[in-house]
Every structure is written in C-alpha cells, then in structure tokens.
mmCIF file of C-alpha atoms in Angstrom:
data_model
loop_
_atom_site.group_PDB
_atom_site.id
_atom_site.type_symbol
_atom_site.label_atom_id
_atom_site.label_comp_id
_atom_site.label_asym_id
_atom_site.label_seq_id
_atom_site.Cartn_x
_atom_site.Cartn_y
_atom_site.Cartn_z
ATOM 1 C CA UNK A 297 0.000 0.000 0.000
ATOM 2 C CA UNK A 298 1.139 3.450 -0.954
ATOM 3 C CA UNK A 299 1.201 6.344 0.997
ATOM 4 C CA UNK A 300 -1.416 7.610 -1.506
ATOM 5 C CA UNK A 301 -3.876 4.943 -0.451
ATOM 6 C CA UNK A 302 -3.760 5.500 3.006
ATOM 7 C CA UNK A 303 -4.641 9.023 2.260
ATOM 8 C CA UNK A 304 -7.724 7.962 0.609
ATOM 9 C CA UNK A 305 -8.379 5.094 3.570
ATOM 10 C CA UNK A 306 -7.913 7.910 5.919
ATOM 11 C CA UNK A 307 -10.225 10.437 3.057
ATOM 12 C CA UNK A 308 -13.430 7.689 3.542
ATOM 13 C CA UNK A 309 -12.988 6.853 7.076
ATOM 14 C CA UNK A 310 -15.533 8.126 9.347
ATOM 15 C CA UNK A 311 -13.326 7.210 12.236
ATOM 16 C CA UNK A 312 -9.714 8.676 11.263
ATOM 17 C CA UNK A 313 -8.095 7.974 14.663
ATOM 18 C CA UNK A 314 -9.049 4.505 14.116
ATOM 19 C CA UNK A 315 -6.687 4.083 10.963
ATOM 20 C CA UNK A 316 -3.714 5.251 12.637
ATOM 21 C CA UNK A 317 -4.457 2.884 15.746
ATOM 22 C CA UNK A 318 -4.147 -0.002 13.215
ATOM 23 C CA UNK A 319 -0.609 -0.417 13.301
ATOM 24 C CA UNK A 320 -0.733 -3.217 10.808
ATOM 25 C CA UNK A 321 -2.308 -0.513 8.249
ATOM 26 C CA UNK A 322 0.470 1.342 9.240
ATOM 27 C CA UNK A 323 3.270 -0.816 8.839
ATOM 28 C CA UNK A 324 1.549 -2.348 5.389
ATOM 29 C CA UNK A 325 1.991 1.051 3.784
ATOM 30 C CA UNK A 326 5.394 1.106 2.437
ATOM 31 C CA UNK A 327 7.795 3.933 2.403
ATOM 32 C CA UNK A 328 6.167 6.019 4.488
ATOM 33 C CA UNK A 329 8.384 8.912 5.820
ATOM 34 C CA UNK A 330 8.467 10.360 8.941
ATOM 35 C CA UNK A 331 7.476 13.623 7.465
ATOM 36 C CA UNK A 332 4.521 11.603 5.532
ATOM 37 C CA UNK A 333 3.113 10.120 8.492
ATOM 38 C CA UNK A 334 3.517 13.819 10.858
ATOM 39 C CA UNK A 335 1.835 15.948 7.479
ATOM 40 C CA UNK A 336 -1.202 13.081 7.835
ATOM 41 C CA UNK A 337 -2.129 13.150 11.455
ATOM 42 C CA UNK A 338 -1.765 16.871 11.221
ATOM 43 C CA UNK A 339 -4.301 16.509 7.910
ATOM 44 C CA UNK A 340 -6.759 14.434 9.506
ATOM 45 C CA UNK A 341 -6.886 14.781 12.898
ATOM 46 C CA UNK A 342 -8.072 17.418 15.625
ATOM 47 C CA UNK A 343 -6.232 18.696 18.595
ATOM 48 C CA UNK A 344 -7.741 15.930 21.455
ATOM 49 C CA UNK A 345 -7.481 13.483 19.235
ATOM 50 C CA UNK A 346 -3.139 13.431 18.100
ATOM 51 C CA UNK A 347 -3.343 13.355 21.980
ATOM 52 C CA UNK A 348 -5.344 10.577 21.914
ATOM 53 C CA UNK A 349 -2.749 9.304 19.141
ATOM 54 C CA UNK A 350 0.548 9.682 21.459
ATOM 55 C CA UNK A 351 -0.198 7.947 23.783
ATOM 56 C CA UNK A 352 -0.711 4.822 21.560
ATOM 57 C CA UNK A 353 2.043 2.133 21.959
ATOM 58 C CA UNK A 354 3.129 2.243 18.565
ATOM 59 C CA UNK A 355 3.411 5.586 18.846
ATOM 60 C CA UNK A 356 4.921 6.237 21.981
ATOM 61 C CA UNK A 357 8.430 4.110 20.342
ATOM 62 C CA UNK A 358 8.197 6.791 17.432
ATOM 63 C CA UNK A 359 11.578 8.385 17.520
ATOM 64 C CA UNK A 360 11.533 11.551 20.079
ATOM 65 C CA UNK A 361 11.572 14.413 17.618
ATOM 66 C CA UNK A 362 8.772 12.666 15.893
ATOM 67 C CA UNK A 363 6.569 12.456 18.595
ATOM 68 C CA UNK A 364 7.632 16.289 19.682
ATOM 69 C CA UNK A 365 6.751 17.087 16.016
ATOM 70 C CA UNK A 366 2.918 15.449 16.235
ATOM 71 C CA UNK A 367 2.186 17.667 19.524
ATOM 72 C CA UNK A 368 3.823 20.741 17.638
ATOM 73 C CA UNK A 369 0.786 20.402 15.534
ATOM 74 C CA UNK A 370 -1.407 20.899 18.240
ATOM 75 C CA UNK A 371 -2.693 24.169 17.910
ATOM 76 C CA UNK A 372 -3.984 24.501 21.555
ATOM 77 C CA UNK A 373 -1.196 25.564 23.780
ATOM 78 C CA UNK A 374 -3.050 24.088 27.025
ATOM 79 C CA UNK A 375 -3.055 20.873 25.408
ATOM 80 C CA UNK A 376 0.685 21.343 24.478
ATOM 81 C CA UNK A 377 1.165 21.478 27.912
ATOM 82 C CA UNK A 378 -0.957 18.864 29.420
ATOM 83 C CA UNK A 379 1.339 16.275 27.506
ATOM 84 C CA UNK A 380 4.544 17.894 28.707
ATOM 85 C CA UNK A 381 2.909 17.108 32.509
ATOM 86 C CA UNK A 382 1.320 13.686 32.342
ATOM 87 C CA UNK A 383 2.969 11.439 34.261
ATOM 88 C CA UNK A 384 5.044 8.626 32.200
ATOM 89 C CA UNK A 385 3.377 10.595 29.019
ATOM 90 C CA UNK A 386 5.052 10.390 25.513
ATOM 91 C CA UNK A 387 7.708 12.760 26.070
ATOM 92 C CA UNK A 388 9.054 10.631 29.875
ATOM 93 C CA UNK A 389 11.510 9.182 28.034
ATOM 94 C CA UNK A 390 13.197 12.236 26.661
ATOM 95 C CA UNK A 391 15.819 14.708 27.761
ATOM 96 C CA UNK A 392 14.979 18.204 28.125
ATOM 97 C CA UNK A 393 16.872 19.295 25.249
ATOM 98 C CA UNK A 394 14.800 17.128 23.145
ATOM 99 C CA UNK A 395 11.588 18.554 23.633
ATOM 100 C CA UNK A 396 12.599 22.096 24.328
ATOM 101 C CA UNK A 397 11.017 22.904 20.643
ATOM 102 C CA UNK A 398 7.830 22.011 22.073
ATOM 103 C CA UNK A 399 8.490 24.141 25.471
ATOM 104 C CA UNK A 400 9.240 27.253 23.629
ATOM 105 C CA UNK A 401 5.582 26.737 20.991
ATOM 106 C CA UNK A 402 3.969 27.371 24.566
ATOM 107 C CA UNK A 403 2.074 30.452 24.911
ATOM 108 C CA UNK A 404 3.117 32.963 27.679
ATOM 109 C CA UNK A 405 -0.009 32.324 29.764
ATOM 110 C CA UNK A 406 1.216 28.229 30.057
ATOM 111 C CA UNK A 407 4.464 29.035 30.309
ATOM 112 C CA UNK A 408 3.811 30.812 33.164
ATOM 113 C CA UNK A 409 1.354 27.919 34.945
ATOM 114 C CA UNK A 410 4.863 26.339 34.605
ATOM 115 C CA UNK A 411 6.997 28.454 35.950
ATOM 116 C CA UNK A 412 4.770 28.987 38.694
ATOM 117 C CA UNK A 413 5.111 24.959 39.771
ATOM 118 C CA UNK A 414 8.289 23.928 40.649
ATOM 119 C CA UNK A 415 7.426 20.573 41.407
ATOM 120 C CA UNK A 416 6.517 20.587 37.273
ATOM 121 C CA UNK A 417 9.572 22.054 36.351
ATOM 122 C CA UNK A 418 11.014 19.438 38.587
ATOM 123 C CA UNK A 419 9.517 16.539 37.009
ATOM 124 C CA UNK A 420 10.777 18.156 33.637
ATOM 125 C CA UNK A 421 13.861 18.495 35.088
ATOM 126 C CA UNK A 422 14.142 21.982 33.798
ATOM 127 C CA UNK A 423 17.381 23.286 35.043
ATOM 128 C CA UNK A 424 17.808 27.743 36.231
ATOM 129 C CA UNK A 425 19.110 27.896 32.852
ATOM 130 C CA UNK A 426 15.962 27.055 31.278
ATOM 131 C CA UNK A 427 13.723 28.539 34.190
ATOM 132 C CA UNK A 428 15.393 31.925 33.147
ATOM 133 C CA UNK A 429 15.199 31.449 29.218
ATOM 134 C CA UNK A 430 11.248 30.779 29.246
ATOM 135 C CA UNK A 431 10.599 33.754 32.025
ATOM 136 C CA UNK A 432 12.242 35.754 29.289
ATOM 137 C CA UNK A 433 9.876 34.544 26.775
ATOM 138 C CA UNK A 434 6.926 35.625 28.660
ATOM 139 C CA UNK A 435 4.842 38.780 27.856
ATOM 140 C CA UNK A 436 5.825 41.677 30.050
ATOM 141 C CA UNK A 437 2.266 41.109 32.422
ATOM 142 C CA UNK A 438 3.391 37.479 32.781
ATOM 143 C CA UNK A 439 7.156 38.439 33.681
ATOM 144 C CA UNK A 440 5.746 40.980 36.236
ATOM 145 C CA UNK A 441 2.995 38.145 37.242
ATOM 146 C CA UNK A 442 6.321 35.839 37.681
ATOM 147 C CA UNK A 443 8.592 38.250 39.558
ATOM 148 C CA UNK A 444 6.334 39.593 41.742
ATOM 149 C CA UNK A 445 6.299 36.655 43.754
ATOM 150 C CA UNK A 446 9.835 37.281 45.607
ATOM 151 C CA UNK A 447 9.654 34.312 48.306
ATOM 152 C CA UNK A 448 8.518 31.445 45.244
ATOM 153 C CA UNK A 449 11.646 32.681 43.566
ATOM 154 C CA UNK A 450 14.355 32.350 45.970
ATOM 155 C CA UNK A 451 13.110 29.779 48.224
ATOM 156 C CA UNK A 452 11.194 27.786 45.752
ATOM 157 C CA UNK A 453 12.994 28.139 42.788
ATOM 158 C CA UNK A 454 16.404 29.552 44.154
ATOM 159 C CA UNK A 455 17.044 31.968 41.059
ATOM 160 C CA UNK A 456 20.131 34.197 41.548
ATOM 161 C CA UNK A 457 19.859 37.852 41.270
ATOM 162 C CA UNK A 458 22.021 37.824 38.230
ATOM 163 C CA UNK A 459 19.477 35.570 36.732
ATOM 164 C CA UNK A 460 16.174 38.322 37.759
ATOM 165 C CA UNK A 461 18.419 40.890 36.779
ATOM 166 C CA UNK A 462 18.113 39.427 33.398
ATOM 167 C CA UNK A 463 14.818 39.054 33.171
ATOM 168 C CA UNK A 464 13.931 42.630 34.030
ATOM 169 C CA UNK A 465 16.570 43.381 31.280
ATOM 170 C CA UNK A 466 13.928 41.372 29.215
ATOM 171 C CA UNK A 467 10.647 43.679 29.883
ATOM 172 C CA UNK A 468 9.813 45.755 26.721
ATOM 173 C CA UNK A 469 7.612 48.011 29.115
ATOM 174 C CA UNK A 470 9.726 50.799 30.862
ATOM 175 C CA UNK A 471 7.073 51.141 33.614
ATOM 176 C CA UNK A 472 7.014 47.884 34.497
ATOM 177 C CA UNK A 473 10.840 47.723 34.642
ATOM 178 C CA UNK A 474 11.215 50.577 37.007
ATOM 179 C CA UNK A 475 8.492 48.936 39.273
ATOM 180 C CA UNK A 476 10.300 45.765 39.055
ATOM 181 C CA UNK A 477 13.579 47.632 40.181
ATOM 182 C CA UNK A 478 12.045 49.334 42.660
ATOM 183 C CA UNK A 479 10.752 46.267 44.449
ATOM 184 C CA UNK A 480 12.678 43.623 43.776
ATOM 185 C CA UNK A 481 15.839 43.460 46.489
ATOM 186 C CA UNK A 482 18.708 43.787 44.055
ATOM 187 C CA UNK A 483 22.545 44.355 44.485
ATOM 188 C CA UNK A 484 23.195 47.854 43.056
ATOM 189 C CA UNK A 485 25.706 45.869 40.496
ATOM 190 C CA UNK A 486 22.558 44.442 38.885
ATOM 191 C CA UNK A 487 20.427 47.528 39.042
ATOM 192 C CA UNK A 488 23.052 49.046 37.287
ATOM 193 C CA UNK A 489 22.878 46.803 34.473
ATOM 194 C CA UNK A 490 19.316 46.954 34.388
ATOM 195 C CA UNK A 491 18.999 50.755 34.704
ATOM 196 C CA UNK A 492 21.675 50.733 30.675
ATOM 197 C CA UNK A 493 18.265 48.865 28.952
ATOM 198 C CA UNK A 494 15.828 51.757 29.861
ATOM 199 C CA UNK A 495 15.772 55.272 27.952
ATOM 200 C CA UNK A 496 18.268 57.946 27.884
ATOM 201 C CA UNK A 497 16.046 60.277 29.044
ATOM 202 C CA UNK A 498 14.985 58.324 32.170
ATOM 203 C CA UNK A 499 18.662 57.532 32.555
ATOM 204 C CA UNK A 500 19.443 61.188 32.636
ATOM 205 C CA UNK A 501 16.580 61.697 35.246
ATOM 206 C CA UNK A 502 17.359 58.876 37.310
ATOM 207 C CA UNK A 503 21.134 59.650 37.660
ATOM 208 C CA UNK A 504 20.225 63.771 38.191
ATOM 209 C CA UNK A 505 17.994 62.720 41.197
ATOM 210 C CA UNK A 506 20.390 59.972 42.047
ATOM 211 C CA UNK A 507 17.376 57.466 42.545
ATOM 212 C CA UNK A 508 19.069 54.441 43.767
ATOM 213 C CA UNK A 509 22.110 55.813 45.017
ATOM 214 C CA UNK A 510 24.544 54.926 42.832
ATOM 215 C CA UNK A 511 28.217 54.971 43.227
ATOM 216 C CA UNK A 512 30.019 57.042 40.889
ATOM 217 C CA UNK A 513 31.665 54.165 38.782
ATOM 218 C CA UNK A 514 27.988 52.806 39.009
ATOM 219 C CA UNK A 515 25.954 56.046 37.243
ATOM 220 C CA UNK A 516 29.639 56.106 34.847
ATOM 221 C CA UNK A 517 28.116 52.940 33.421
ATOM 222 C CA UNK A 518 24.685 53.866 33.205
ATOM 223 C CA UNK A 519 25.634 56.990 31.536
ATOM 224 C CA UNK A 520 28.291 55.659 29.123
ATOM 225 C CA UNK A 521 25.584 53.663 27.848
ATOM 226 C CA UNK A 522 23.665 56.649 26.405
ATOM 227 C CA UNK A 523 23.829 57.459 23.102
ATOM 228 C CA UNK A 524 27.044 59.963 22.350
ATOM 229 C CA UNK A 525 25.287 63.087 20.863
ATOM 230 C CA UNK A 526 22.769 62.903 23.713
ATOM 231 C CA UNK A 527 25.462 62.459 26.246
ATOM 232 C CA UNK A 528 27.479 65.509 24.794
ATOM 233 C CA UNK A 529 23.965 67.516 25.160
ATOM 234 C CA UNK A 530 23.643 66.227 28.810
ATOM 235 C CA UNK A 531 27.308 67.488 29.941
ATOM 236 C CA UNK A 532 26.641 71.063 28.364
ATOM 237 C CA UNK A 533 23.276 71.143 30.183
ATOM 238 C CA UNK A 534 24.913 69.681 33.610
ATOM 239 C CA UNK A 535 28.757 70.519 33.593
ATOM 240 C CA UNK A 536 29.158 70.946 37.628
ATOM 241 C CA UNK A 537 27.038 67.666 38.295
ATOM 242 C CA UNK A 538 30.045 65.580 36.824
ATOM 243 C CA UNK A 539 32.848 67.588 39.159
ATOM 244 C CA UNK A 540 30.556 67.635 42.211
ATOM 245 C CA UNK A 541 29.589 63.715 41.975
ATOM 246 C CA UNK A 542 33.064 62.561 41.766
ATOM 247 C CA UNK A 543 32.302 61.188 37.963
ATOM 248 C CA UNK A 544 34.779 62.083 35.150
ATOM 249 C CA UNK A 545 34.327 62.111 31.678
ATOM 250 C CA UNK A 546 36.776 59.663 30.999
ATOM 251 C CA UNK A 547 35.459 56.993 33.392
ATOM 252 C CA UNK A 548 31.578 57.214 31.201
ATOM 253 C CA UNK A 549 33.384 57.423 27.907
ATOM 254 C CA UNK A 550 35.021 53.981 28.932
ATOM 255 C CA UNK A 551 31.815 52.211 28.561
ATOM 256 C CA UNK A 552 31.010 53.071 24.895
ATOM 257 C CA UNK A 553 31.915 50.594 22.250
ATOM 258 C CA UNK A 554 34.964 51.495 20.437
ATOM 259 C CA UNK A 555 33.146 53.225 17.004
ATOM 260 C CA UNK A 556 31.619 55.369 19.790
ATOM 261 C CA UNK A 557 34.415 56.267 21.611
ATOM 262 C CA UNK A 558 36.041 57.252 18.309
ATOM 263 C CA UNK A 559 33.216 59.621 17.393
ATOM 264 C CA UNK A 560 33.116 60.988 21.022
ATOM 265 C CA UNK A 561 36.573 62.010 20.446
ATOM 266 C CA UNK A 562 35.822 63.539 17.301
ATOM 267 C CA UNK A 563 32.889 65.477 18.917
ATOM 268 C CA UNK A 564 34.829 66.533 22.106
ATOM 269 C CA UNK A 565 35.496 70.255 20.676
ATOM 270 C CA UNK A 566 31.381 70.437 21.227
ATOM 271 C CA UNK A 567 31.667 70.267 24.911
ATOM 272 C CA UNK A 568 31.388 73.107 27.484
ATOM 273 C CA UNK A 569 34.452 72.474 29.170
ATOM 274 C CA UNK A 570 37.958 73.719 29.634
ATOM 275 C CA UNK A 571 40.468 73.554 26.310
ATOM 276 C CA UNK A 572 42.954 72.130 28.100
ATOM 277 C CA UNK A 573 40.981 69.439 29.383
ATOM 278 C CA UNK A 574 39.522 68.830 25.424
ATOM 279 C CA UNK A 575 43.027 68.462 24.526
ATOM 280 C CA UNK A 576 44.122 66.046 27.122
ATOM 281 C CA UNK A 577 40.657 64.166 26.524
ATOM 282 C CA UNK A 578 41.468 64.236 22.651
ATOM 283 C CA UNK A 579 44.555 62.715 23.069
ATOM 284 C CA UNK A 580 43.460 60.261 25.886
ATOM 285 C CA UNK A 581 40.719 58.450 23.627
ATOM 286 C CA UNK A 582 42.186 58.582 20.474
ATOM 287 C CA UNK A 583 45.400 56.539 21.997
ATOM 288 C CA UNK A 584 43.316 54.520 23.952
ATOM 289 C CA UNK A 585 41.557 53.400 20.327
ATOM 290 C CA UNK A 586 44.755 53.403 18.597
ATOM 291 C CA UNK A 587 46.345 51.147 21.109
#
C-alpha cells in the first residue's frame, strides 16, 4: 500500500483515529516517511485526538523528535502542555533538550502555569538555565505576574539575582521595569545593568535625582551607555554635576563601544568644558583606540 492509499483510507474513514491505531495498516503502507506520516495526522486529525494518538504504543516508540513534532501540531497551547505534565506521558523518556522545541511553541499564559510549579519544572527536570530562558519569553504582564512573587523565587525556585536581573533586562515596558527595580531586592551591580536597557532620558533623570544611590563608577556605566550626541547635550546642560559627583568624563566614555568612543573624540570640541581638558581628553581616547 502506498502512501497515496492511506490518504484515501484515511479520506473515507468516518473514524480517522481509528486508521492510525491499526498499526498493521500502518506498517503495510510502504515507504512512508516520517514527514509523511507527521503531514497526515496533522491533515486528519483534531487537537484531542493526536493526543489521543501519542499515547498509543506504537506511537509512543516513534523516535523523540517525531513524537515532539505530532504535539507541535497541536494548535492549543493548554493541550501542548498537558502532555509535557502527564505522568510517564510520551515525552518521559526524553531529555529536556529534546523537547525544548515544544516548550518554547507554549504560549506565555502556560508558560507561566509552569513556571509557577516547581514541582513541574522538577519533574521536567528543567534546570535555572531554562527557568530563566522561558521567564524571558513571557509577555511583560506574565514576567511581572512571575517576579512579583519574591519568596517562590528564591526559596522555591532559588534563582540568583544575576538571573532576575536578566529578566527585568527582558521587559519591553519601561514602567514595568522601574516597578520591578524598585521592588525587587537587588545588588546595586545588577540595578546598574538593568537601569543601561531603559531610555536615555529616564537615565538622565534617574542619575540627576540619584534614585538608587549609585556609586560614581555605578551612574559612569549607566551613563556611558547613552547614546554619544545625547550624552554631549547632557554634559553642556549639567557641567558641575560631573565635578561635584566625583564622575569624570573619561570613566563614562570607557563604557562606549569602540566606534563610539572614536566619534566621542571627534565630537569633544562640542563640549562646554575647559580647552585644556579637550586636549588632554582628545589625546586620551584617540590613543586609547589606537592602542
């Protein structure tokens, strides 16, 4: 039998589930690919029943990325996720790496049922790793959903700041960001590195007012992470905040990339500050960049 018959078999069946139960219909059908057999169940069959279909014997000794490929097709991502969590379900057999496809096709809502059960992530044997790379797949209302809960994440979880740090990084929304810094107990070395993913102009608020009391080597690498021409304006506009802070020029500079530095140098004539400090600047970056 051809793979072409079992289409039509499968075309005047009133039962299609049926078919693919029949392993000897199956296995009578010769040459039928891998991809064949995943673009038929996905043809013929509805969510509930490919989950039906994986848990079949015959099916459950399908090679793993075959049987990750069938529940791809599943278009509900609830269902998706109720076969990552059965008990001794298709995918027991499997390391995580070999289903981690089907972890990131979840939506953000079931990612974060997940993420909020450690005894799941547990059973999946999800390492931090991968606890961190799906939080920072969530939507910014699931991230802040996620974070919120400070006890569930370091008793429960055990998730280093560096690791939160990185997911605040991750939020899109600015707001949410700065409420996440604000109430999450952070090192200042991590808010730091959170506070060079938000907006110049907040930056240049935040390190006016001095908001989290940064060090000085702490708001020089919040500021050298502005953009150059808006960093240039912000000296002109604040020139004694830099002498009175204990913050130099040279120490923000440090922190842009190279091309940056270059065209800093190039721009330094723009400042309002002393020539003689221009000149020793001047000569200070462009060594530093030929060097």
């Amino acid at each position: 039998m051809s793979e072409k018959d079992l289409r039509e078999i499968l075309e005047s069946s009133n039962d299609k589930l049926s078919v693919f139960a029949d392993r000897d219909t199956l296995a009578s059908c010769d040459n039928l690919t891998e991809k064949d057999l995943i673009s038929l169940i996905d043809n013929y069959l509805n969510d509930s029943q490919k989950l039906d279909l994986l848990n079949f014997e015959h099916f459950r000794k399908l090679r793993g990325q075959v049987r990750v490929d069938i529940a791809m097709s599943i278009s509900d991502s609830n269902l998706r996720l109720q076969l990552l969590l059965t008990p001794d379900g298709p995918f027991s057999d499997l390391y995580t790496y070999q289903f981690n496809d089907l972890l990131e096709s979840l939506d953000s809502s079931c990612k974060l049922k997940l993420l909020k059960n450690s005894h799941s992530l547990q059973s999946l044997k999800l390492g931090k790793d991968s606890i961190e790379s799906m939080a920072k797949s969530l939507s910014d209302s699931d991230k802040f959903t996620f974070l919120s809960d400070i006890d569930y994440l370091n008793e429960e979880l055990k998730l280093s700041e560096y690791s939160i740090s990185r997911i605040i990084c991750s939020v899109n929304d600015e707001k949410v960001k700065l409420h996440l810094l604000d109430v999450m107990p952070l090192d200042n070395y991590y808010k730091t590195d959170i506070l060079t993913t938000i907006s110049d102009t907040t930056k240049a608020s935040i390190i006016l007012n001095n908001t989290y009391d940064l060090k000085p080597h702490e708001a020089s690498q919040v500021l050298g992470s502005m953009d150059t021409d808006f960093f240039i304006d912000y000296v002109n506009e604040h020139t004694d905040f830099f002498s009175k802070n204990g913050i130099s020029i040279q120490s923000v500079v440090r922190y842009f990339p190279m091309k940056e530095q270059i065209s800093f140098a190039n721009k330094i004539y723009n400042i309002n500050i002393s020539v003689r400090w221009k000149k020793k600047a001047f000569c200070y970056f462009t060594s530093r960049n030929q060097g």
